[in-house]
Amino acid sequence: MSPPTVLLIAAEPATGKRLQAALEQAAIDATVDTTEPECVDTTLLRTAADCLVVPVTCEGMAGGHLAEAATGLYPDLPVIMYGSEADHGEHIRTVADDDLGSPELAATIGETLENSETMAARPASRPETILATMFERNSEHLYVKDTDRHYLLLNDASYAPPELLGRRDEDGLPAGATYLDAARGDDLQVINDGTDILDIHEFSPSMGKHLRTSKVPWYDETDELAGLIGITQDVTDQKERERLLRQQNERLRKVALLAAHELRNELQVSTGHLSQIEADDEHVSAVEQSIDRLSSIVDKVVSLASSDSPEFEPEKQWLSTVVWDVWSSLSLEAASLEVTSDRRLLADPESMRLFLEILLSNAVEHGGPDVAIRVGATSSGFFVADDGPGVTVSPPERVFEAGYASEKQNSGFGLYIANRIAKEHGWSLSVDDSEDGGARFTVTDVERPD
């Protein structure tokens, strides 16, 4: 029978030789293996371990967090923490000595091994090695969390550092408050309700990354819900390509609407002049028929240009995620944006982005380059408000008319399209004065996901 294995967390593999020598000095038959702190999770999947020896701190990572991750994977794994400020807790024994050659540490390990019976001590199974390889080699962010949302397993992704082992997102991610609130809400929905969260689009303002996340419940060997399993993909490049395509399509749409608007004006002029001709001539009749056909074509152009894609597929989205997604694509330096509150909603992703792009661009266009914009949730929808000059037209609803423009350089179709998008979703879009004296666009009757 092979001797038991002591797994030591250490930045340098040579450190294990000191502990091995101390065990031999104390006549304790055991083998010491070492693992770097950020690799303790996958090492436990690959290596048989009868007990884990953890320093108070290692490479800036707290031993208590590492122990949290280890015992989350193997609840019966004995843990010994050594150091002058060692913590203690379930399955954790402490030795208040920083020296790996300490006789007290060796004696504590010996006592622990005599009474150790842990699943972590058995040889790694084939599924465990498959799982370890997935976490070690996959470029996407894979992770497992317990029911308290602590990371038990995660790979080395740029937006989720290994230092998060045993910690929550808010303990170490440099993300904005709304992003963390959305992520926490999704975690709790999976953990509390046992439901899947699939293909949720997120945006972190501080990291400048667009993310797509899926999370599913994790059930342990007793069929009890033990946490969640998730994957988060960096889709920033894809979002940039989509943004450029949306801009191109929007330009084409506005050109079509502007051309139709000008054609309609000219046709109205022609119709007016034609009505003054009293002669009953076949040529006059032919001109009238031609004008009618042209009017019909113009109406069709307006209808097609102001309609969204027929592939209208509502999806669950966080308001803040879409807002920051759109805002990042506008590249505005002086203007400011604040998301005061958040909510989930059901909307077509492309239409929702275009809708918010129109409202945010409208605020900057009328409020100036340094305008301050606020977006927030309401009981029945959400709002977009600014501190600009406000709406001066009466009644305010005229801004939603096709071709209405308060500025000569404006095509006059942006808010018309936004109102069309709102109606297609079954929403009501209204405009009024904001608390800051500017304009406030309010969306109501917004459906919440089940």
Short mmCIF file of C-alpha atoms in Angstrom, two decimals:
data_model
loop_
_atom_site.label_atom_id
_atom_site.label_comp_id
_atom_site.label_asym_id
_atom_site.label_seq_id
_atom_site.Cartn_x
_atom_site.Cartn_y
_atom_site.Cartn_z
CA MET A 1 0.00 0.00 0.00
CA SER A 2 1.44 3.37 -1.04
CA PRO A 3 1.98 6.02 1.64
CA PRO A 4 -0.60 8.78 2.02
CA THR A 5 -0.15 12.01 0.05
CA VAL A 6 0.16 15.46 1.57
CA LEU A 7 -0.67 18.19 -0.96
CA LEU A 8 1.17 21.42 -0.15
CA ILE A 9 0.19 24.76 -1.69
CA ALA A 10 3.44 26.53 -2.52
CA ALA A 11 4.70 29.01 -5.12
CA GLU A 12 7.96 27.07 -5.51
CA PRO A 13 7.93 23.24 -5.89
CA ALA A 14 11.25 23.00 -4.02
CA THR A 15 9.43 24.19 -0.89
CA GLY A 16 7.92 20.72 -0.55
CA LYS A 17 11.37 19.26 0.19
CA ARG A 18 11.48 21.08 3.52
CA LEU A 19 8.14 19.64 4.56
CA GLN A 20 9.16 16.19 3.30
CA ALA A 21 12.31 16.37 5.42
CA ALA A 22 10.31 17.41 8.49
CA LEU A 23 7.94 14.44 8.06
CA GLU A 24 10.85 12.02 7.69
CA GLN A 25 12.46 13.54 10.79
CA ALA A 26 9.23 12.82 12.67
CA ALA A 27 9.08 9.26 11.24
CA ILE A 28 5.82 10.00 9.41
CA ASP A 29 5.46 7.88 6.29
CA ALA A 30 3.91 10.27 3.75
CA THR A 31 4.68 11.74 0.34
CA VAL A 32 4.58 15.50 -0.23
CA ASP A 33 3.29 16.90 -3.54
CA THR A 34 3.09 20.61 -4.29
CA THR A 35 0.72 22.76 -6.31
CA GLU A 36 0.71 26.45 -7.16
CA PRO A 37 -2.13 28.35 -5.45
CA GLU A 38 -4.02 29.16 -8.65
CA CYS A 39 -3.92 25.49 -9.69
CA VAL A 40 -5.14 23.87 -6.48
CA ASP A 41 -8.60 23.17 -7.95
CA THR A 42 -7.48 21.20 -11.02
CA THR A 43 -4.62 19.57 -9.08
CA LEU A 44 -7.17 18.08 -6.69
CA LEU A 45 -8.97 16.59 -9.69
CA ARG A 46 -5.78 14.90 -10.89
CA THR A 47 -3.91 14.07 -7.67
CA ALA A 48 -4.83 11.82 -4.77
CA ALA A 49 -4.60 13.88 -1.57
CA ASP A 50 -5.09 12.67 2.01
CA CYS A 51 -4.75 16.16 3.42
CA LEU A 52 -4.08 19.70 2.21
CA VAL A 53 -1.49 22.00 3.78
CA VAL A 54 -2.20 25.69 3.19
CA PRO A 55 -0.11 28.76 4.10
CA VAL A 56 -1.85 31.81 5.53
CA THR A 57 -0.99 33.64 2.29
CA CYS A 58 0.68 32.49 -0.91
CA GLU A 59 1.40 34.71 -3.92
CA GLY A 60 -1.12 37.23 -2.62
CA MET A 61 -3.89 34.64 -2.29
CA ALA A 62 -5.44 34.00 1.12
CA GLY A 63 -5.17 30.49 2.51
CA GLY A 64 -8.72 30.66 3.84
CA HIS A 65 -10.08 31.24 0.31
CA LEU A 66 -8.03 28.38 -1.10
CA ALA A 67 -9.29 26.10 1.67
CA GLU A 68 -12.85 27.24 0.84
CA ALA A 69 -12.42 26.16 -2.77
CA ALA A 70 -10.77 22.84 -1.86
CA THR A 71 -13.39 21.77 0.67
CA GLY A 72 -16.12 22.91 -1.70
CA LEU A 73 -14.90 20.26 -4.15
CA TYR A 74 -14.15 17.64 -1.48
CA PRO A 75 -16.05 18.46 1.73
CA ASP A 76 -14.32 15.71 3.73
CA LEU A 77 -10.78 16.78 2.77
CA PRO A 78 -8.74 17.64 5.93
CA VAL A 79 -6.99 21.02 5.72
CA ILE A 80 -4.09 22.25 7.83
CA MET A 81 -3.30 25.96 7.72
CA TYR A 82 0.08 27.09 9.00
CA GLY A 83 1.32 30.58 9.80
CA SER A 84 1.37 33.10 12.61
CA GLU A 85 -2.12 34.38 11.73
CA ALA A 86 -3.76 31.13 10.70
CA ASP A 87 -7.56 31.04 10.60
CA HIS A 88 -9.63 28.07 11.54
CA GLY A 89 -12.92 26.57 10.43
CA GLU A 90 -14.62 23.36 9.44
CA HIS A 91 -12.08 20.70 8.36
CA ILE A 92 -9.27 23.17 9.12
CA ARG A 93 -6.63 22.70 11.79
CA THR A 94 -4.14 25.48 12.47
CA VAL A 95 -0.47 25.64 13.35
CA ALA A 96 0.72 29.09 14.42
CA ASP A 97 4.18 28.70 12.93
CA ASP A 98 5.50 30.00 9.59
CA ASP A 99 8.23 27.32 9.42
CA LEU A 100 7.50 24.31 7.19
CA GLY A 101 10.14 22.41 9.16
CA SER A 102 8.23 22.94 12.40
CA PRO A 103 7.89 19.77 14.53
CA GLU A 104 4.41 20.95 15.51
CA LEU A 105 3.33 21.10 11.86
CA ALA A 106 4.74 17.64 11.17
CA ALA A 107 2.99 16.22 14.25
CA THR A 108 -0.34 17.79 13.23
CA ILE A 109 -0.02 16.27 9.76
CA GLY A 110 0.72 12.88 11.29
CA GLU A 111 -2.37 13.03 13.52
CA THR A 112 -4.52 14.15 10.61
CA LEU A 113 -3.34 11.32 8.36
CA GLU A 114 -4.13 8.72 11.00
CA ASN A 115 -7.76 9.78 11.02
CA SER A 116 -8.13 10.82 7.39
CA GLU A 117 -10.73 9.15 5.19
CA THR A 118 -11.50 11.38 2.25
CA MET A 119 -12.77 10.94 -1.29
CA ALA A 120 -9.90 13.14 -2.40
CA ALA A 121 -7.45 10.36 -1.50
CA ARG A 122 -8.63 7.92 -4.16
CA PRO A 123 -6.89 7.86 -7.57
CA ALA A 124 -8.26 10.33 -10.12
CA SER A 125 -11.11 8.94 -12.19
CA ARG A 126 -11.30 9.23 -15.96
CA PRO A 127 -14.13 11.83 -15.79
CA GLU A 128 -12.08 13.90 -13.34
CA THR A 129 -9.11 13.99 -15.71
CA ILE A 130 -11.44 15.03 -18.55
CA LEU A 131 -12.85 17.82 -16.39
CA ALA A 132 -9.36 18.95 -15.36
CA THR A 133 -8.25 19.10 -18.99
CA MET A 134 -11.28 21.19 -19.92
CA PHE A 135 -10.45 23.72 -17.23
CA GLU A 136 -6.73 23.74 -17.99
CA ARG A 137 -6.91 24.07 -21.79
CA ASN A 138 -10.17 25.80 -22.68
CA SER A 139 -9.87 29.44 -23.74
CA GLU A 140 -13.37 30.30 -22.54
CA HIS A 141 -14.05 31.17 -18.92
CA LEU A 142 -15.31 27.99 -17.22
CA TYR A 143 -16.25 27.94 -13.56
CA VAL A 144 -18.08 26.16 -10.76
CA LYS A 145 -19.55 27.99 -7.75
CA ASP A 146 -21.05 26.73 -4.51
CA THR A 147 -24.44 27.83 -3.15
CA ASP A 148 -22.78 30.85 -1.50
CA ARG A 149 -21.42 31.86 -4.95
CA HIS A 150 -17.78 31.12 -4.07
CA TYR A 151 -15.63 29.90 -6.96
CA LEU A 152 -14.61 26.27 -6.49
CA LEU A 153 -13.21 25.70 -9.98
CA LEU A 154 -12.21 28.19 -12.65
CA ASN A 155 -9.72 28.50 -15.45
CA ASP A 156 -7.29 31.31 -16.23
CA ALA A 157 -9.47 33.72 -18.23
CA SER A 158 -8.44 37.37 -18.54
CA TYR A 159 -11.62 38.74 -16.95
CA ALA A 160 -11.80 36.20 -14.09
CA PRO A 161 -8.36 35.81 -12.47
CA PRO A 162 -7.46 32.59 -10.62
CA GLU A 163 -7.17 34.70 -7.47
CA LEU A 164 -10.98 34.45 -7.28
CA LEU A 165 -10.76 30.85 -6.04
CA GLY A 166 -12.81 30.61 -2.87
CA ARG A 167 -14.16 34.15 -3.37
CA ARG A 168 -17.19 35.81 -4.99
CA ASP A 169 -17.21 38.02 -8.10
CA GLU A 170 -17.56 41.22 -6.12
CA ASP A 171 -14.47 40.31 -4.07
CA GLY A 172 -12.08 40.60 -6.99
CA LEU A 173 -13.59 41.56 -10.35
CA PRO A 174 -12.99 45.16 -11.49
CA ALA A 175 -16.51 45.49 -12.85
CA GLY A 176 -19.19 48.16 -12.51
CA ALA A 177 -21.93 47.85 -9.93
CA THR A 178 -24.72 47.21 -12.44
CA TYR A 179 -22.75 44.42 -14.11
CA LEU A 180 -22.08 42.72 -10.77
CA ASP A 181 -25.73 43.14 -9.73
CA ALA A 182 -26.85 41.45 -12.95
CA ALA A 183 -24.35 38.59 -12.52
CA ARG A 184 -25.36 38.10 -8.89
CA GLY A 185 -29.04 38.07 -9.86
CA ASP A 186 -28.42 35.37 -12.45
CA ASP A 187 -26.39 33.30 -9.95
CA LEU A 188 -29.16 33.46 -7.38
CA GLN A 189 -31.82 32.54 -9.91
CA VAL A 190 -29.90 29.38 -10.83
CA ILE A 191 -29.10 28.49 -7.20
CA ASN A 192 -32.46 29.36 -5.63
CA ASP A 193 -34.78 28.21 -8.42
CA GLY A 194 -32.70 25.47 -10.02
CA THR A 195 -33.32 26.99 -13.47
CA ASP A 196 -30.96 27.42 -16.41
CA ILE A 197 -29.70 30.84 -17.51
CA LEU A 198 -28.65 30.50 -21.15
CA ASP A 199 -26.92 32.90 -23.55
CA ILE A 200 -27.24 36.04 -21.44
CA HIS A 201 -25.46 39.01 -23.00
CA GLU A 202 -23.51 41.19 -20.56
CA PHE A 203 -21.27 44.22 -20.76
CA SER A 204 -18.73 45.33 -18.17
CA PRO A 205 -17.95 49.08 -18.51
CA SER A 206 -14.75 48.95 -16.45
CA MET A 207 -13.36 45.95 -18.33
CA GLY A 208 -14.67 47.16 -21.69
CA LYS A 209 -15.77 43.64 -22.60
CA HIS A 210 -18.92 42.21 -24.11
CA LEU A 211 -19.69 38.80 -22.64
CA ARG A 212 -22.11 35.95 -23.27
CA THR A 213 -22.87 33.74 -20.28
CA SER A 214 -24.71 30.49 -19.60
CA LYS A 215 -25.22 29.00 -16.13
CA VAL A 216 -26.87 25.75 -15.06
CA PRO A 217 -27.51 24.15 -11.65
CA TRP A 218 -24.93 21.69 -10.28
CA TYR A 219 -26.30 18.66 -8.42
CA ASP A 220 -23.89 16.58 -6.35
CA GLU A 221 -23.69 12.79 -5.91
CA THR A 222 -26.66 12.85 -3.50
CA ASP A 223 -28.76 14.78 -6.06
CA GLU A 224 -28.66 17.87 -3.83
CA LEU A 225 -28.18 21.27 -5.45
CA ALA A 226 -24.57 22.16 -4.66
CA GLY A 227 -24.11 25.31 -6.76
CA LEU A 228 -23.81 26.17 -10.42
CA ILE A 229 -21.66 25.50 -13.47
CA GLY A 230 -21.05 28.33 -15.91
CA ILE A 231 -19.28 29.41 -19.07
CA THR A 232 -18.63 33.03 -20.05
CA GLN A 233 -17.34 33.92 -23.50
CA ASP A 234 -15.66 37.14 -24.59
CA VAL A 235 -17.69 38.26 -27.63
CA THR A 236 -16.25 41.79 -27.88
CA ASP A 237 -14.96 41.32 -31.44
CA GLN A 238 -18.26 39.84 -32.56
CA LYS A 239 -20.15 42.76 -31.03
CA GLU A 240 -17.92 45.23 -32.87
CA ARG A 241 -18.68 43.53 -36.19
CA GLU A 242 -22.39 43.61 -35.38
CA ARG A 243 -22.15 47.29 -34.45
CA LEU A 244 -20.53 48.21 -37.77
CA LEU A 245 -23.17 46.26 -39.65
CA ARG A 246 -25.96 47.98 -37.69
CA GLN A 247 -24.46 51.37 -38.49
CA GLN A 248 -24.32 50.53 -42.17
CA ASN A 249 -27.91 49.29 -42.17
CA GLU A 250 -29.05 52.35 -40.24
CA ARG A 251 -27.41 54.67 -42.75
CA LEU A 252 -29.11 52.85 -45.62
CA ARG A 253 -32.42 52.98 -43.77
CA LYS A 254 -32.18 56.72 -43.19
CA VAL A 255 -31.20 57.34 -46.81
CA ALA A 256 -34.24 55.39 -47.96
CA LEU A 257 -36.56 57.25 -45.59
CA LEU A 258 -35.13 60.63 -46.50
CA ALA A 259 -35.44 59.89 -50.22
CA ALA A 260 -39.02 58.70 -49.73
CA HIS A 261 -39.80 61.85 -47.75
CA GLU A 262 -38.44 64.12 -50.50
CA LEU A 263 -40.23 62.14 -53.21
CA ARG A 264 -43.50 62.39 -51.29
CA ASN A 265 -43.12 66.19 -51.07
CA GLU A 266 -42.50 66.46 -54.80
CA LEU A 267 -45.44 64.21 -55.56
CA GLN A 268 -47.68 66.38 -53.41
CA VAL A 269 -46.52 69.44 -55.36
CA SER A 270 -47.18 67.67 -58.66
CA THR A 271 -50.61 66.56 -57.49
CA GLY A 272 -51.44 70.13 -56.48
CA HIS A 273 -50.47 71.54 -59.85
CA LEU A 274 -52.26 68.76 -61.68
CA SER A 275 -55.47 69.51 -59.84
CA GLN A 276 -55.44 72.99 -61.39
CA ILE A 277 -55.61 71.59 -64.89
CA GLU A 278 -59.23 71.57 -66.04
CA ALA A 279 -58.75 69.71 -69.29
CA ASP A 280 -60.17 66.20 -69.42
CA ASP A 281 -57.36 64.63 -71.37
CA GLU A 282 -56.04 61.06 -71.48
CA HIS A 283 -52.55 62.40 -70.82
CA VAL A 284 -53.72 64.04 -67.60
CA SER A 285 -55.32 60.76 -66.54
CA ALA A 286 -52.09 58.90 -67.28
CA VAL A 287 -50.12 61.36 -65.16
CA GLU A 288 -52.57 60.92 -62.27
CA GLN A 289 -52.22 57.14 -62.47
CA SER A 290 -48.42 57.46 -62.55
CA ILE A 291 -48.45 59.68 -59.46
CA ASP A 292 -50.66 57.16 -57.65
CA ARG A 293 -48.25 54.34 -58.49
CA LEU A 294 -45.27 56.41 -57.34
CA SER A 295 -47.09 57.24 -54.10
CA SER A 296 -47.70 53.56 -53.54
CA ILE A 297 -44.02 52.80 -54.13
CA VAL A 298 -42.99 55.55 -51.70
CA ASP A 299 -45.35 54.15 -49.05
CA LYS A 300 -43.82 50.71 -49.51
CA VAL A 301 -40.29 52.11 -49.19
CA VAL A 302 -41.24 53.86 -45.94
CA SER A 303 -42.89 50.70 -44.63
CA LEU A 304 -39.89 48.47 -45.45
CA ALA A 305 -37.29 50.98 -44.26
CA SER A 306 -39.00 51.59 -40.92
CA SER A 307 -39.73 47.94 -40.17
CA ASP A 308 -37.29 45.75 -38.32
CA SER A 309 -36.11 42.34 -39.36
CA PRO A 310 -38.92 39.81 -39.82
CA GLU A 311 -36.88 37.47 -37.64
CA PHE A 312 -38.27 39.11 -34.50
CA GLU A 313 -37.19 36.90 -31.59
CA PRO A 314 -37.53 38.39 -28.08
CA GLU A 315 -34.85 37.32 -25.59
CA LYS A 316 -34.26 37.86 -21.88
CA GLN A 317 -31.92 40.81 -21.36
CA TRP A 318 -30.65 43.08 -18.61
CA LEU A 319 -31.42 46.73 -19.35
CA SER A 320 -27.98 47.86 -18.10
CA THR A 321 -26.17 45.36 -20.32
CA VAL A 322 -27.80 46.64 -23.52
CA VAL A 323 -27.41 50.29 -22.47
CA TRP A 324 -23.67 49.96 -21.83
CA ASP A 325 -23.29 47.89 -24.99
CA VAL A 326 -24.78 50.68 -27.09
CA TRP A 327 -23.01 53.45 -25.18
CA SER A 328 -19.59 51.87 -25.73
CA SER A 329 -20.22 51.81 -29.49
CA LEU A 330 -21.03 55.55 -29.65
CA SER A 331 -17.49 56.60 -28.59
CA LEU A 332 -18.56 59.74 -26.73
CA GLU A 333 -15.84 61.39 -24.65
CA ALA A 334 -17.49 64.41 -23.01
CA ALA A 335 -21.01 63.04 -22.46
CA SER A 336 -21.76 61.03 -19.32
CA LEU A 337 -24.08 58.11 -18.69
CA GLU A 338 -25.49 56.82 -15.40
CA VAL A 339 -27.61 53.68 -15.05
CA THR A 340 -29.57 54.38 -11.88
CA SER A 341 -31.42 51.05 -11.62
CA ASP A 342 -31.69 47.80 -13.52
CA ARG A 343 -34.27 45.23 -14.57
CA ARG A 344 -34.75 42.20 -16.80
CA LEU A 345 -36.88 42.60 -19.91
CA LEU A 346 -37.99 40.62 -22.93
CA ALA A 347 -37.05 42.19 -26.26
CA ASP A 348 -35.60 41.49 -29.68
CA PRO A 349 -31.83 42.07 -29.19
CA GLU A 350 -31.15 43.92 -32.45
CA SER A 351 -34.28 46.06 -32.20
CA MET A 352 -33.53 46.89 -28.55
CA ARG A 353 -30.01 48.05 -29.41
CA LEU A 354 -31.26 50.22 -32.28
CA PHE A 355 -33.98 51.65 -30.03
CA LEU A 356 -31.50 52.70 -27.33
CA GLU A 357 -28.96 53.91 -29.89
CA ILE A 358 -31.58 56.31 -31.29
CA LEU A 359 -32.57 57.64 -27.84
CA LEU A 360 -28.98 58.05 -26.61
CA SER A 361 -27.84 59.66 -29.87
CA ASN A 362 -30.86 61.96 -29.77
CA ALA A 363 -29.89 63.11 -26.26
CA VAL A 364 -26.35 63.94 -27.40
CA GLU A 365 -27.54 65.62 -30.59
CA HIS A 366 -29.91 67.97 -28.79
CA GLY A 367 -28.17 68.23 -25.42
CA GLY A 368 -24.67 68.87 -26.69
CA PRO A 369 -21.42 66.87 -26.45
CA ASP A 370 -21.25 67.19 -22.65
CA VAL A 371 -24.83 66.16 -21.95
CA ALA A 372 -25.52 64.03 -18.85
CA ILE A 373 -27.82 61.08 -19.50
CA ARG A 374 -29.61 58.88 -16.96
CA VAL A 375 -31.20 55.50 -17.69
CA GLY A 376 -33.22 53.59 -15.13
CA ALA A 377 -35.92 51.02 -14.54
CA THR A 378 -39.53 51.74 -13.61
CA SER A 379 -42.30 49.46 -12.38
CA SER A 380 -43.61 48.98 -15.93
CA GLY A 381 -40.56 49.68 -18.07
CA PHE A 382 -37.64 52.10 -18.16
CA PHE A 383 -36.66 55.67 -19.05
CA VAL A 384 -33.91 57.65 -20.81
CA ALA A 385 -33.50 61.22 -19.54
CA ASP A 386 -31.01 64.03 -20.14
CA ASP A 387 -30.18 67.53 -18.87
CA GLY A 388 -30.39 69.17 -22.31
CA PRO A 389 -32.80 71.86 -23.49
CA GLY A 390 -35.79 69.52 -23.47
CA VAL A 391 -38.60 69.22 -26.00
CA THR A 392 -39.81 72.61 -27.23
CA VAL A 393 -42.37 71.43 -29.78
CA SER A 394 -46.07 71.30 -28.88
CA PRO A 395 -47.49 68.78 -28.49
CA PRO A 396 -44.29 66.85 -27.59
CA GLU A 397 -45.54 63.70 -29.41
CA ARG A 398 -44.81 65.45 -32.73
CA VAL A 399 -41.19 64.34 -32.39
CA PHE A 400 -42.36 60.80 -33.28
CA GLU A 401 -43.75 61.87 -36.66
CA ALA A 402 -41.96 60.70 -39.82
CA GLY A 403 -39.81 63.47 -41.24
CA TYR A 404 -40.09 65.78 -38.22
CA ALA A 405 -36.73 67.44 -37.52
CA SER A 406 -35.84 70.33 -35.23
CA GLU A 407 -32.38 70.58 -36.81
CA LYS A 408 -31.69 70.95 -40.52
CA GLN A 409 -29.00 68.28 -40.48
CA ASN A 410 -31.39 65.78 -38.88
CA SER A 411 -33.25 63.38 -41.17
CA GLY A 412 -36.27 63.42 -38.85
CA PHE A 413 -36.77 59.66 -38.85
CA GLY A 414 -34.82 58.50 -35.77
CA LEU A 415 -37.56 58.91 -33.18
CA TYR A 416 -40.14 57.77 -35.73
CA ILE A 417 -38.23 54.47 -36.04
CA ALA A 418 -37.86 54.24 -32.25
CA ASN A 419 -41.62 54.60 -31.85
CA ARG A 420 -42.17 51.89 -34.47
CA ILE A 421 -39.86 49.55 -32.57
CA ALA A 422 -41.73 50.27 -29.32
CA LYS A 423 -45.07 49.48 -30.95
CA GLU A 424 -43.75 46.23 -32.43
CA HIS A 425 -42.85 45.15 -28.88
CA GLY A 426 -46.24 46.21 -27.51
CA TRP A 427 -44.64 49.07 -25.57
CA SER A 428 -45.82 52.65 -25.16
CA LEU A 429 -43.23 55.40 -25.76
CA SER A 430 -43.84 58.91 -24.45
CA VAL A 431 -41.78 62.07 -24.01
CA ASP A 432 -41.88 64.70 -21.29
CA ASP A 433 -39.60 67.01 -19.31
CA SER A 434 -36.95 65.38 -17.13
CA GLU A 435 -36.11 66.33 -13.54
CA ASP A 436 -32.95 68.02 -14.85
CA GLY A 437 -34.89 70.19 -17.30
CA GLY A 438 -34.09 68.13 -20.37
CA ALA A 439 -36.10 65.48 -22.19
CA ARG A 440 -37.30 62.22 -20.65
CA PHE A 441 -38.42 59.36 -22.86
CA THR A 442 -40.45 56.83 -20.89
CA VAL A 443 -41.21 53.29 -22.05
CA THR A 444 -44.12 51.45 -20.40
CA ASP A 445 -45.90 48.10 -20.82
CA VAL A 446 -42.55 46.30 -21.01
CA GLU A 447 -42.87 42.56 -20.51
CA ARG A 448 -40.84 40.91 -17.78
CA PRO A 449 -39.36 37.44 -18.40
CA ASP A 450 -41.05 34.62 -16.46
#
